[in-house]
């Protein structure tokens, strides 16, 4: 199983007021608040931790078919500049994050031995509908190439909880996937 999340830092700066009173204490654990306070760029750390939580949450929803909103229930531990672990209840999810001046991108996995394929990209259009279609198209192209089939035999269907699942000729594939977009950036990840 795999999950991913991307945060457009410019868009986040416009939309979010993470420094407002109470936000940090509502969303982050004491250890995570320590990471934010010690970080050279606090806002980058806020969005890295958020992205870690969101990517792990996507796997947890796949596992248990249950959504919840309790960011403090997801505890992040940083292992080094890019890698970390998110714990939700008894489950541990490994994360790998890319942080630059444009975006934060995190991939989470449940199984360290799975093979990961991912692509992140910048959109040319700010329409959510266009961005969603572009992300789906890029994911379908990647699967088609991997399986050596035409694009039109691959479909993405979402569960009632919004979890994407891949199909070839209406047969479910055993390839895990996740899609994300925010602001001007999007990404997909595949696991097998």
Protein backbone atom coordinates (compact mmCIF):
# COMPACT_ATOMS: atom_id res chain seq x y z
CA UNK A 1 0.00 0.00 0.00
CA UNK A 2 1.11 3.51 -0.79
CA UNK A 3 -0.01 7.10 -0.18
CA UNK A 4 1.29 10.48 -1.28
CA UNK A 5 0.72 14.18 -0.69
CA UNK A 6 2.03 17.37 -2.26
CA UNK A 7 1.85 20.90 -0.86
CA UNK A 8 2.40 23.92 -3.11
CA UNK A 9 4.24 26.23 -0.71
CA UNK A 10 3.16 29.41 -2.48
CA UNK A 11 -0.50 28.32 -2.41
CA UNK A 12 -0.21 27.22 1.23
CA UNK A 13 1.16 30.65 2.17
CA UNK A 14 -1.89 32.27 0.54
CA UNK A 15 -4.53 29.89 1.94
CA UNK A 16 -3.31 28.86 5.35
CA UNK A 17 -2.64 30.85 8.45
CA UNK A 18 -0.81 28.12 10.35
CA UNK A 19 0.64 30.70 12.75
CA UNK A 20 -2.79 31.66 14.07
CA UNK A 21 -3.42 30.99 17.73
CA UNK A 22 -4.21 27.35 18.49
CA UNK A 23 -3.49 25.82 15.08
CA UNK A 24 -0.12 24.25 15.94
CA UNK A 25 -1.39 22.77 19.22
CA UNK A 26 -4.51 21.39 17.51
CA UNK A 27 -2.65 19.66 14.66
CA UNK A 28 0.79 18.66 15.96
CA UNK A 29 2.14 16.55 18.82
CA UNK A 30 4.64 17.98 21.32
CA UNK A 31 7.53 16.29 19.49
CA UNK A 32 6.35 17.74 16.16
CA UNK A 33 6.05 21.21 17.70
CA UNK A 34 9.68 20.79 18.77
CA UNK A 35 10.67 20.04 15.16
CA UNK A 36 8.83 23.17 14.00
CA UNK A 37 10.41 25.39 16.68
CA UNK A 38 13.94 24.12 15.89
CA UNK A 39 13.59 24.26 12.10
CA UNK A 40 15.51 26.86 10.10
CA UNK A 41 12.33 27.46 8.07
CA UNK A 42 9.32 26.76 10.29
CA UNK A 43 6.79 26.91 7.46
CA UNK A 44 8.67 24.25 5.47
CA UNK A 45 8.61 21.98 8.53
CA UNK A 46 4.89 22.58 9.13
CA UNK A 47 4.07 21.48 5.58
CA UNK A 48 6.52 18.59 5.65
CA UNK A 49 4.88 17.19 8.78
CA UNK A 50 1.41 17.84 7.33
CA UNK A 51 2.38 16.05 4.10
CA UNK A 52 3.78 13.09 6.07
CA UNK A 53 0.52 12.80 8.01
CA UNK A 54 -1.64 13.08 4.90
CA UNK A 55 0.31 10.47 2.92
CA UNK A 56 0.21 7.98 5.83
CA UNK A 57 -3.49 8.73 6.38
CA UNK A 58 -4.22 7.68 2.78
CA UNK A 59 -2.76 4.23 3.49
CA UNK A 60 -4.61 3.95 6.79
CA UNK A 61 -7.92 4.64 5.02
CA UNK A 62 -7.08 1.87 2.51
CA UNK A 63 -6.30 -0.55 5.33
CA UNK A 64 -9.31 0.08 7.54
CA UNK A 65 -11.92 1.59 5.17
CA UNK A 66 -12.53 4.34 7.69
CA UNK A 67 -11.95 8.09 7.51
CA UNK A 68 -11.26 10.25 10.54
CA UNK A 69 -10.03 13.76 11.26
CA UNK A 70 -7.61 13.83 14.15
CA UNK A 71 -4.18 15.06 13.02
CA UNK A 72 -2.68 14.54 16.50
CA UNK A 73 -3.58 10.85 16.22
CA UNK A 74 -0.87 10.69 13.53
CA UNK A 75 2.55 11.10 15.16
CA UNK A 76 5.56 11.95 12.98
CA UNK A 77 9.15 11.07 13.80
CA UNK A 78 11.94 12.39 11.60
CA UNK A 79 14.77 9.95 10.86
CA UNK A 80 16.87 12.26 8.68
CA UNK A 81 16.37 15.17 6.26
CA UNK A 82 14.09 13.17 3.96
CA UNK A 83 12.91 10.07 5.77
CA UNK A 84 10.50 9.64 8.62
CA UNK A 85 7.90 7.43 10.28
CA UNK A 86 4.25 8.23 10.95
CA UNK A 87 2.49 6.18 13.63
CA UNK A 88 -1.30 5.88 13.62
CA UNK A 89 -2.45 3.70 16.51
CA UNK A 90 -0.20 0.61 16.21
CA UNK A 91 0.61 1.02 12.51
CA UNK A 92 3.89 2.55 11.32
CA UNK A 93 4.26 4.10 7.88
CA UNK A 94 7.65 4.92 6.36
CA UNK A 95 7.83 8.27 4.60
CA UNK A 96 10.21 9.91 2.18
CA UNK A 97 9.86 13.64 1.57
CA UNK A 98 11.26 16.08 -0.96
CA UNK A 99 11.29 19.69 0.23
CA UNK A 100 12.30 22.58 -2.00
CA UNK A 101 11.32 26.23 -2.33
CA UNK A 102 8.29 25.34 -4.51
CA UNK A 103 6.66 22.31 -2.85
CA UNK A 104 6.81 19.53 -0.29
CA UNK A 105 6.18 16.03 -1.68
CA UNK A 106 5.87 12.94 0.52
CA UNK A 107 5.40 9.26 -0.29
CA UNK A 108 4.38 6.86 2.48
CA UNK A 109 4.58 3.08 2.37
CA UNK A 110 3.38 0.33 4.65
CA UNK A 111 5.78 -2.26 3.29
CA UNK A 112 9.45 -1.31 2.86
CA UNK A 113 10.01 -4.07 0.30
CA UNK A 114 7.53 -2.75 -2.28
CA UNK A 115 8.75 -1.19 -5.52
CA UNK A 116 7.79 2.47 -5.90
CA UNK A 117 7.35 4.48 -9.08
CA UNK A 118 6.41 8.14 -8.82
CA UNK A 119 6.26 11.32 -10.83
CA UNK A 120 5.55 14.87 -9.71
CA UNK A 121 4.72 17.64 -12.14
CA UNK A 122 3.71 21.27 -12.51
CA UNK A 123 0.32 22.14 -13.99
CA UNK A 124 -0.24 24.68 -16.73
CA UNK A 125 -3.85 25.27 -15.68
CA UNK A 126 -5.32 26.21 -12.30
CA UNK A 127 -8.68 24.46 -12.87
CA UNK A 128 -9.13 21.58 -10.41
CA UNK A 129 -10.99 19.57 -13.07
CA UNK A 130 -8.15 19.99 -15.59
CA UNK A 131 -5.56 19.16 -12.93
CA UNK A 132 -7.46 16.03 -11.90
CA UNK A 133 -7.72 14.85 -15.51
CA UNK A 134 -4.02 15.56 -16.07
CA UNK A 135 -3.01 13.55 -12.99
CA UNK A 136 -5.27 10.64 -14.00
CA UNK A 137 -3.90 10.74 -17.55
CA UNK A 138 -0.29 10.65 -16.36
CA UNK A 139 -1.06 7.72 -14.04
CA UNK A 140 -2.83 5.78 -16.80
CA UNK A 141 0.08 6.41 -19.18
CA UNK A 142 2.55 5.10 -16.58
CA UNK A 143 0.50 1.93 -15.97
CA UNK A 144 -0.02 1.35 -19.69
CA UNK A 145 3.71 1.63 -20.30
CA UNK A 146 4.49 -0.67 -17.38
CA UNK A 147 2.01 -3.33 -18.58
CA UNK A 148 2.69 -2.79 -22.31
CA UNK A 149 -0.97 -2.12 -23.09
CA UNK A 150 -2.95 0.69 -24.68
CA UNK A 151 -4.11 3.54 -22.45
CA UNK A 152 -7.80 2.86 -23.10
CA UNK A 153 -7.77 -0.54 -21.35
CA UNK A 154 -6.66 1.04 -18.05
CA UNK A 155 -9.25 2.67 -15.79
CA UNK A 156 -9.09 4.38 -12.41
CA UNK A 157 -12.12 3.87 -10.18
CA UNK A 158 -12.53 5.38 -6.74
CA UNK A 159 -14.07 3.64 -3.76
CA UNK A 160 -16.85 5.27 -1.76
CA UNK A 161 -14.08 6.70 0.45
CA UNK A 162 -12.28 8.18 -2.57
CA UNK A 163 -9.46 5.62 -2.68
CA UNK A 164 -8.27 5.10 -6.28
CA UNK A 165 -8.00 1.56 -7.64
CA UNK A 166 -6.54 0.53 -11.00
CA UNK A 167 -8.31 -1.75 -13.46
CA UNK A 168 -7.29 -3.38 -16.74
CA UNK A 169 -10.28 -4.40 -18.86
CA UNK A 170 -12.49 -4.15 -15.73
CA UNK A 171 -10.21 -6.53 -13.77
CA UNK A 172 -8.69 -5.07 -10.61
CA UNK A 173 -4.90 -4.79 -10.70
CA UNK A 174 -2.70 -5.60 -7.72
CA UNK A 175 -0.79 -2.35 -8.18
CA UNK A 176 -1.35 0.21 -5.44
CA UNK A 177 -1.65 3.87 -6.37
CA UNK A 178 -2.22 7.30 -4.94
CA UNK A 179 -2.82 10.70 -6.54
CA UNK A 180 -2.38 14.18 -5.12
CA UNK A 181 -2.54 17.77 -6.24
CA UNK A 182 -2.38 21.18 -4.61
CA UNK A 183 -1.92 24.59 -6.17
CA UNK A 184 0.26 24.26 -9.26
CA UNK A 185 1.66 20.80 -8.48
CA UNK A 186 0.49 17.22 -8.71
CA UNK A 187 1.90 13.72 -8.40
CA UNK A 188 1.11 10.04 -8.58
CA UNK A 189 2.78 7.06 -6.98
CA UNK A 190 2.54 3.35 -7.81
CA UNK A 191 3.56 0.39 -5.67
CA UNK A 192 3.94 -3.27 -6.55
